[in-house]
Short mmCIF file of C-alpha atoms in Angstrom, two decimals:
data_model
loop_
_atom_site.label_atom_id
_atom_site.label_comp_id
_atom_site.label_asym_id
_atom_site.label_seq_id
_atom_site.Cartn_x
_atom_site.Cartn_y
_atom_site.Cartn_z
CA MET L 1 0.00 0.00 0.00
CA LEU L 2 2.74 2.45 0.97
CA ALA L 3 4.75 1.47 -2.09
CA SER L 4 1.75 2.16 -4.30
CA LEU L 5 1.19 5.56 -2.65
CA ARG L 6 4.83 6.44 -3.12
CA LYS L 7 4.87 5.29 -6.74
CA TYR L 8 1.74 7.16 -7.79
CA ARG L 9 2.02 10.10 -5.39
CA TRP L 10 1.84 12.75 -8.14
CA GLN L 11 -1.23 11.15 -9.70
CA TYR L 12 -2.91 11.13 -6.29
CA MET L 13 -1.95 14.78 -5.79
CA MET L 14 -3.68 15.64 -9.06
CA ILE L 15 -6.81 13.73 -8.02
CA LEU L 16 -6.88 15.24 -4.51
CA PRO L 17 -8.47 18.65 -5.41
CA ALA L 18 -11.30 16.94 -7.29
CA PHE L 19 -11.81 14.54 -4.39
CA VAL L 20 -11.94 17.40 -1.87
CA LEU L 21 -14.43 19.36 -3.99
CA LEU L 22 -16.60 16.25 -4.45
CA PHE L 23 -16.57 15.61 -0.72
CA LEU L 24 -17.34 19.21 0.28
CA PHE L 25 -20.10 19.93 -2.25
CA ASN L 26 -21.68 16.48 -2.73
CA TYR L 27 -21.29 14.53 0.49
CA VAL L 28 -21.15 17.12 3.28
CA PRO L 29 -24.50 18.70 2.21
CA MET L 30 -26.10 15.25 2.59
CA THR L 31 -26.10 15.89 6.36
CA GLY L 32 -28.98 18.28 5.64
CA ILE L 33 -31.21 15.32 4.77
CA GLN L 34 -32.03 15.02 8.48
CA VAL L 35 -34.06 18.26 8.17
CA ALA L 36 -36.71 16.08 6.49
CA PHE L 37 -37.20 14.38 9.88
CA LYS L 38 -36.88 17.46 12.12
CA ASP L 39 -38.87 20.56 13.05
CA PHE L 40 -36.34 23.05 11.65
CA HIS L 41 -36.87 26.81 11.88
CA ILE L 42 -34.73 29.88 11.37
CA GLY L 43 -32.68 30.43 14.52
CA LEU L 44 -32.11 26.74 15.12
CA THR L 45 -29.37 24.56 13.70
CA VAL L 46 -29.72 21.25 11.96
CA TRP L 47 -28.24 19.54 14.98
CA ASN L 48 -30.40 20.98 17.79
CA SER L 49 -33.76 20.92 15.95
CA PRO L 50 -36.24 18.46 17.51
CA TRP L 51 -36.96 15.19 15.74
CA VAL L 52 -40.53 14.80 14.44
CA GLY L 53 -40.28 11.46 12.65
CA PHE L 54 -42.32 11.31 9.45
CA GLU L 55 -44.55 14.32 10.19
CA ASN L 56 -42.90 16.30 7.39
CA PHE L 57 -44.13 13.70 4.90
CA ALA L 58 -47.76 14.67 5.51
CA PHE L 59 -47.72 16.44 2.12
CA LEU L 60 -48.32 13.00 0.59
CA LYS L 61 -51.94 13.42 1.69
CA ASP L 62 -52.21 16.83 0.04
CA ASP L 63 -54.14 16.89 -3.25
CA GLN L 64 -52.06 19.82 -4.51
CA PHE L 65 -48.88 17.75 -4.22
CA TRP L 66 -50.30 15.03 -6.46
CA ILE L 67 -51.39 17.65 -9.02
CA VAL L 68 -47.80 18.93 -9.02
CA ALA L 69 -46.46 15.36 -9.31
CA ARG L 70 -48.75 14.73 -12.29
CA ASN L 71 -47.53 17.94 -13.98
CA THR L 72 -43.93 16.86 -13.39
CA ILE L 73 -44.46 13.41 -14.89
CA TYR L 74 -46.34 14.87 -17.87
CA ILE L 75 -43.63 17.41 -18.73
CA ALA L 76 -40.84 14.90 -18.06
CA ALA L 77 -42.45 12.39 -20.44
CA LEU L 78 -42.86 15.00 -23.18
CA LYS L 79 -39.29 16.24 -22.83
CA PHE L 80 -37.96 12.68 -22.88
CA VAL L 81 -40.01 11.51 -25.88
CA PHE L 82 -39.08 14.52 -28.00
CA GLY L 83 -35.80 15.60 -26.43
CA PHE L 84 -33.86 12.35 -26.19
CA PRO L 85 -34.00 11.16 -29.83
CA ALA L 86 -33.69 14.68 -31.31
CA PRO L 87 -29.88 15.06 -30.87
CA ILE L 88 -29.37 11.53 -32.23
CA LEU L 89 -31.30 12.41 -35.39
CA LEU L 90 -29.49 15.74 -35.73
CA ALA L 91 -26.10 14.03 -35.31
CA LEU L 92 -27.01 11.54 -38.05
CA LEU L 93 -28.05 14.37 -40.36
CA ILE L 94 -24.95 16.46 -39.67
CA ASN L 95 -22.74 13.41 -40.22
CA GLU L 96 -24.17 13.02 -43.73
CA VAL L 97 -23.27 16.61 -44.73
CA ARG L 98 -20.27 16.45 -47.03
CA HIS L 99 -19.62 20.20 -47.49
CA SER L 100 -17.21 20.92 -44.61
CA VAL L 101 -17.87 24.67 -44.40
CA PHE L 102 -21.65 24.22 -44.31
CA LYS L 103 -21.24 21.38 -41.81
CA ARG L 104 -19.24 23.57 -39.42
CA PHE L 105 -21.76 26.38 -39.87
CA VAL L 106 -24.70 24.10 -38.95
CA GLN L 107 -22.83 22.80 -35.92
CA SER L 108 -21.96 26.29 -34.69
CA VAL L 109 -25.50 27.59 -35.15
CA SER L 110 -27.02 24.59 -33.36
CA TYR L 111 -24.53 24.86 -30.46
CA LEU L 112 -25.03 28.60 -29.89
CA PRO L 113 -28.36 28.57 -27.96
CA HIS L 114 -26.83 26.35 -25.29
CA PHE L 115 -24.80 29.31 -24.03
CA PHE L 116 -27.88 31.47 -23.46
CA SER L 117 -29.27 31.42 -19.93
CA TRP L 118 -32.90 30.50 -19.45
CA ILE L 119 -33.57 34.04 -18.23
CA VAL L 120 -32.45 35.40 -21.59
CA ILE L 121 -34.52 32.80 -23.44
CA ALA L 122 -37.56 33.65 -21.26
CA TYR L 123 -37.25 37.30 -22.33
CA ILE L 124 -36.93 36.23 -25.97
CA LEU L 125 -40.05 34.08 -25.69
CA GLN L 126 -41.96 36.86 -23.97
CA SER L 127 -41.05 39.35 -26.70
CA LEU L 128 -42.04 36.87 -29.42
CA LEU L 129 -45.20 35.47 -27.87
CA THR L 130 -46.66 38.37 -25.91
CA LEU L 131 -50.28 39.16 -26.64
CA ASP L 132 -49.65 42.84 -27.33
CA GLY L 133 -47.04 43.43 -30.02
CA GLY L 134 -45.45 39.98 -30.10
CA LEU L 135 -43.99 38.96 -33.44
CA VAL L 136 -45.89 35.64 -33.54
CA ASN L 137 -49.24 37.23 -32.71
CA GLN L 138 -48.64 39.96 -35.26
CA LEU L 139 -48.08 37.28 -37.89
CA ILE L 140 -51.25 35.45 -36.80
CA THR L 141 -53.23 38.70 -36.96
CA ASN L 142 -51.86 39.59 -40.40
CA LEU L 143 -52.98 36.17 -41.65
CA GLY L 144 -56.50 36.84 -40.41
CA GLY L 145 -56.40 34.89 -37.15
CA ASP L 146 -57.07 35.88 -33.56
CA PRO L 147 -54.18 36.61 -31.17
CA VAL L 148 -53.26 33.76 -28.83
CA PHE L 149 -52.23 34.31 -25.21
CA PHE L 150 -49.36 31.80 -25.38
CA LEU L 151 -47.71 32.81 -22.10
CA GLY L 152 -50.92 32.44 -20.10
CA SER L 153 -52.40 29.44 -21.87
CA THR L 154 -52.56 26.07 -20.13
CA GLU L 155 -52.75 24.42 -23.57
CA TRP L 156 -49.65 26.09 -25.04
CA PHE L 157 -47.36 26.07 -21.99
CA ARG L 158 -46.14 22.48 -22.31
CA PRO L 159 -45.45 22.67 -26.08
CA MET L 160 -43.61 25.94 -25.44
CA ILE L 161 -41.42 24.26 -22.80
CA VAL L 162 -40.63 21.29 -25.05
CA VAL L 163 -39.86 23.37 -28.16
CA SER L 164 -37.71 25.92 -26.31
CA GLY L 165 -35.81 23.08 -24.61
CA LEU L 166 -35.14 21.43 -27.96
CA TRP L 167 -33.99 24.69 -29.52
CA LYS L 168 -31.58 25.38 -26.66
CA GLU L 169 -30.02 21.98 -26.07
CA VAL L 170 -30.41 19.78 -29.15
CA GLY L 171 -27.27 21.09 -30.84
CA TRP L 172 -25.10 20.83 -27.75
CA ASN L 173 -26.25 17.28 -27.06
CA THR L 174 -25.12 16.16 -30.51
CA ILE L 175 -21.45 16.61 -29.57
CA LEU L 176 -21.08 13.21 -27.90
CA TYR L 177 -22.97 11.44 -30.67
CA LEU L 178 -20.85 13.05 -33.40
CA ALA L 179 -17.72 12.09 -31.49
CA ALA L 180 -18.99 8.52 -31.20
CA ILE L 181 -19.69 8.38 -34.94
CA THR L 182 -16.05 9.27 -35.68
CA THR L 183 -14.92 6.14 -33.80
CA ILE L 184 -16.82 3.81 -36.15
CA ASP L 185 -14.48 1.98 -38.51
CA PRO L 186 -14.76 3.57 -42.03
CA GLN L 187 -14.06 0.18 -43.56
CA LEU L 188 -17.50 -0.93 -42.44
CA TYR L 189 -19.08 1.74 -44.64
CA GLU L 190 -16.83 0.82 -47.56
CA ALA L 191 -17.79 -2.83 -47.24
CA ALA L 192 -21.46 -1.86 -47.08
CA LYS L 193 -21.13 0.21 -50.27
CA VAL L 194 -19.54 -2.76 -52.03
CA GLU L 195 -22.52 -4.87 -50.99
CA GLY L 196 -24.86 -2.24 -52.45
CA ALA L 197 -26.17 -0.78 -49.22
CA GLY L 198 -27.63 2.72 -49.48
CA LYS L 199 -27.35 5.56 -46.96
CA LEU L 200 -30.37 4.50 -44.95
CA SER L 201 -29.14 0.92 -44.74
CA GLN L 202 -25.69 2.09 -43.63
CA ILE L 203 -27.23 4.26 -40.91
CA ARG L 204 -29.49 1.46 -39.77
CA HIS L 205 -26.95 -1.37 -39.74
CA ILE L 206 -23.66 0.46 -38.99
CA THR L 207 -24.08 3.94 -37.53
CA ILE L 208 -26.92 3.28 -35.08
CA PRO L 209 -25.39 0.02 -33.71
CA GLY L 210 -22.10 1.90 -33.35
CA LEU L 211 -23.89 4.60 -31.36
CA MET L 212 -25.73 2.23 -29.03
CA PRO L 213 -23.09 2.20 -26.23
CA THR L 214 -23.09 6.02 -26.17
CA ILE L 215 -26.89 6.17 -26.35
CA THR L 216 -27.13 3.74 -23.44
CA ILE L 217 -24.74 5.69 -21.20
CA ILE L 218 -26.43 9.03 -21.96
CA LEU L 219 -29.85 7.48 -21.33
CA ILE L 220 -28.78 6.28 -17.89
CA LEU L 221 -27.13 9.60 -17.01
CA SER L 222 -30.21 11.53 -18.12
CA MET L 223 -32.51 9.69 -15.70
CA PRO L 224 -31.87 11.98 -12.66
CA SER L 225 -32.78 15.07 -14.68
CA LEU L 226 -36.03 13.43 -15.77
CA ILE L 227 -37.76 14.30 -12.48
CA ALA L 228 -36.12 17.73 -12.24
CA VAL L 229 -37.65 18.76 -15.65
CA GLY L 230 -35.67 22.03 -15.51
CA MET L 231 -36.90 24.52 -12.91
CA ASP L 232 -34.59 27.18 -14.36
CA GLN L 233 -36.55 26.86 -17.60
CA ILE L 234 -40.05 26.67 -16.13
CA TYR L 235 -39.89 29.19 -13.27
CA PRO L 236 -39.24 32.35 -15.39
CA LEU L 237 -42.21 31.45 -17.65
CA MET L 238 -44.63 30.49 -14.88
CA ASN L 239 -47.43 32.89 -13.96
CA PRO L 240 -50.83 32.61 -12.22
CA ALA L 241 -52.57 31.95 -15.54
CA ASN L 242 -50.52 28.87 -16.49
CA GLN L 243 -49.63 27.68 -12.96
CA PRO L 244 -52.17 24.79 -12.99
CA VAL L 245 -50.01 23.00 -15.59
CA ALA L 246 -46.66 24.76 -14.97
CA ASP L 247 -46.23 23.99 -11.27
CA VAL L 248 -43.77 21.09 -10.92
CA LEU L 249 -41.97 19.47 -7.99
CA ASP L 250 -38.99 21.84 -8.04
CA THR L 251 -41.12 25.00 -8.11
CA TYR L 252 -43.38 23.52 -5.42
CA ILE L 253 -40.33 22.80 -3.24
CA LEU L 254 -38.96 26.29 -3.85
CA ARG L 255 -42.24 27.90 -2.90
CA SER L 256 -42.75 25.71 0.17
CA GLY L 257 -39.19 25.94 1.46
CA LEU L 258 -37.87 29.41 0.69
CA GLN L 259 -41.03 31.49 0.27
CA GLN L 260 -43.28 29.91 2.92
CA GLY L 261 -40.58 28.68 5.32
CA TYR L 262 -41.66 25.01 5.45
CA PHE L 263 -38.10 23.73 5.44
CA GLY L 264 -38.86 20.24 6.76
CA PRO L 265 -41.59 19.33 4.22
CA ALA L 266 -39.55 20.90 1.39
CA THR L 267 -36.53 18.78 2.34
CA ALA L 268 -38.75 15.71 2.53
CA MET L 269 -40.05 16.41 -0.99
CA GLY L 270 -36.48 16.79 -2.24
CA LEU L 271 -35.52 13.51 -0.56
CA ILE L 272 -38.37 11.64 -2.27
CA SER L 273 -37.41 13.21 -5.61
CA SER L 274 -33.79 12.07 -5.13
CA LEU L 275 -34.89 8.54 -4.22
CA ILE L 276 -37.04 8.35 -7.34
CA SER L 277 -34.08 9.50 -9.45
CA LEU L 278 -31.86 6.86 -7.83
CA ILE L 279 -34.43 4.14 -8.56
CA LEU L 280 -34.68 5.29 -12.19
CA VAL L 281 -30.89 5.18 -12.63
CA VAL L 282 -30.48 1.74 -11.05
CA THR L 283 -33.47 0.30 -12.96
CA THR L 284 -32.36 1.73 -16.31
CA ASN L 285 -28.82 0.45 -15.79
CA LYS L 286 -30.08 -3.05 -14.93
CA ILE L 287 -32.40 -3.14 -17.96
CA SER L 288 -29.59 -1.92 -20.22
CA ASN L 289 -27.21 -4.58 -18.93
CA ARG L 290 -29.76 -7.31 -19.60
CA MET L 291 -30.69 -6.06 -23.07
CA ASN L 292 -27.32 -5.20 -24.64
CA GLY L 293 -24.65 -5.72 -22.00
CA GLU L 294 -23.93 -1.99 -21.72
CA GLY L 295 -24.22 0.00 -18.50
CA LEU L 296 -22.44 2.24 -16.01
CA TRP L 297 -21.67 -0.74 -13.78
#
C-alpha cells in the first residue's frame, strides 16, 4: 500500500483537489437530509432541531402535491419523448453533410443557444409570444387569425417548454454522438457500399449500432434530470394563468421551502425526488445490462 502511494504520489496529488471538492459539495451537504425528519426553523441549527419522525411527509396526503407530481411526470415524459432522440437524429443528419464549411456552420448555429441562460430565453419568448405586439401574434393577426395568449395558456405552456428546450439543447447534445460516430471503422461503410447498401441501410446497420453504447450511457445519465424537468426553464415562464399545468416538484419545493418557510416538508419532498431519481438510474442500468450488456456498472 505504501509502495503504491509512493509510486503514484503525483497522480494522487492531481486527483486530490477533485476529491476534496466532491466531498465538500456532494457529500457534506447530505447531512442536511435530516431536516426532512426534524422541526427546523430559522434560529435553530440542523443539529439541535427536535426530531418529528415522518410528520414532514404529511404532504403525501395533500391533493395539490399530487397535481404537481402529475404535472412533473407529464412534462418529463414530453421532454424525454421529443428531447432524447432529437440530438441523435441531428447528429445523423450532420454526419451526412459532405460540405465541410456548411457542416461547421450548422454545428456552430445549433450549439449557440446552449450558451444562453434561461432568463435570456424567457425574455426572448416573452417578446415573441406576448399578446400585445409579439412577433408571432402579429403574424397570426396579419394572416387573419385571432391573437393567442401563449404565455398564459394552459394548452400552449407544455409545447412551449418542449420546443424551447429542444432549440436550446439539441445542438449541444449532438457533440457526444458526433464524437462517437467518428470512432466507427470507415471500412464498415466501404464494405457496405460494395454490398450495395444505401445511406439508410448504412445508418441502420452500422451507424446506429455503433452509437448504441453512447446512447445507453447518456440514457442512464439523463434519468436523474427526468424528475427535475428544468426549474430554471419553467420558473421564469410560470405565472398565475398557467400555474395549474406549470407547477412542478422543483417549483413547489422552492415555494414551500424558501417562500413559505416550510423547510422540513420541502426537504422531505427533495428527498423523495432524489430517491425516485436513484431508482430510475439503477433500474435503467439493470435493464440496459440485460438487453445489450452496456451500462455504467
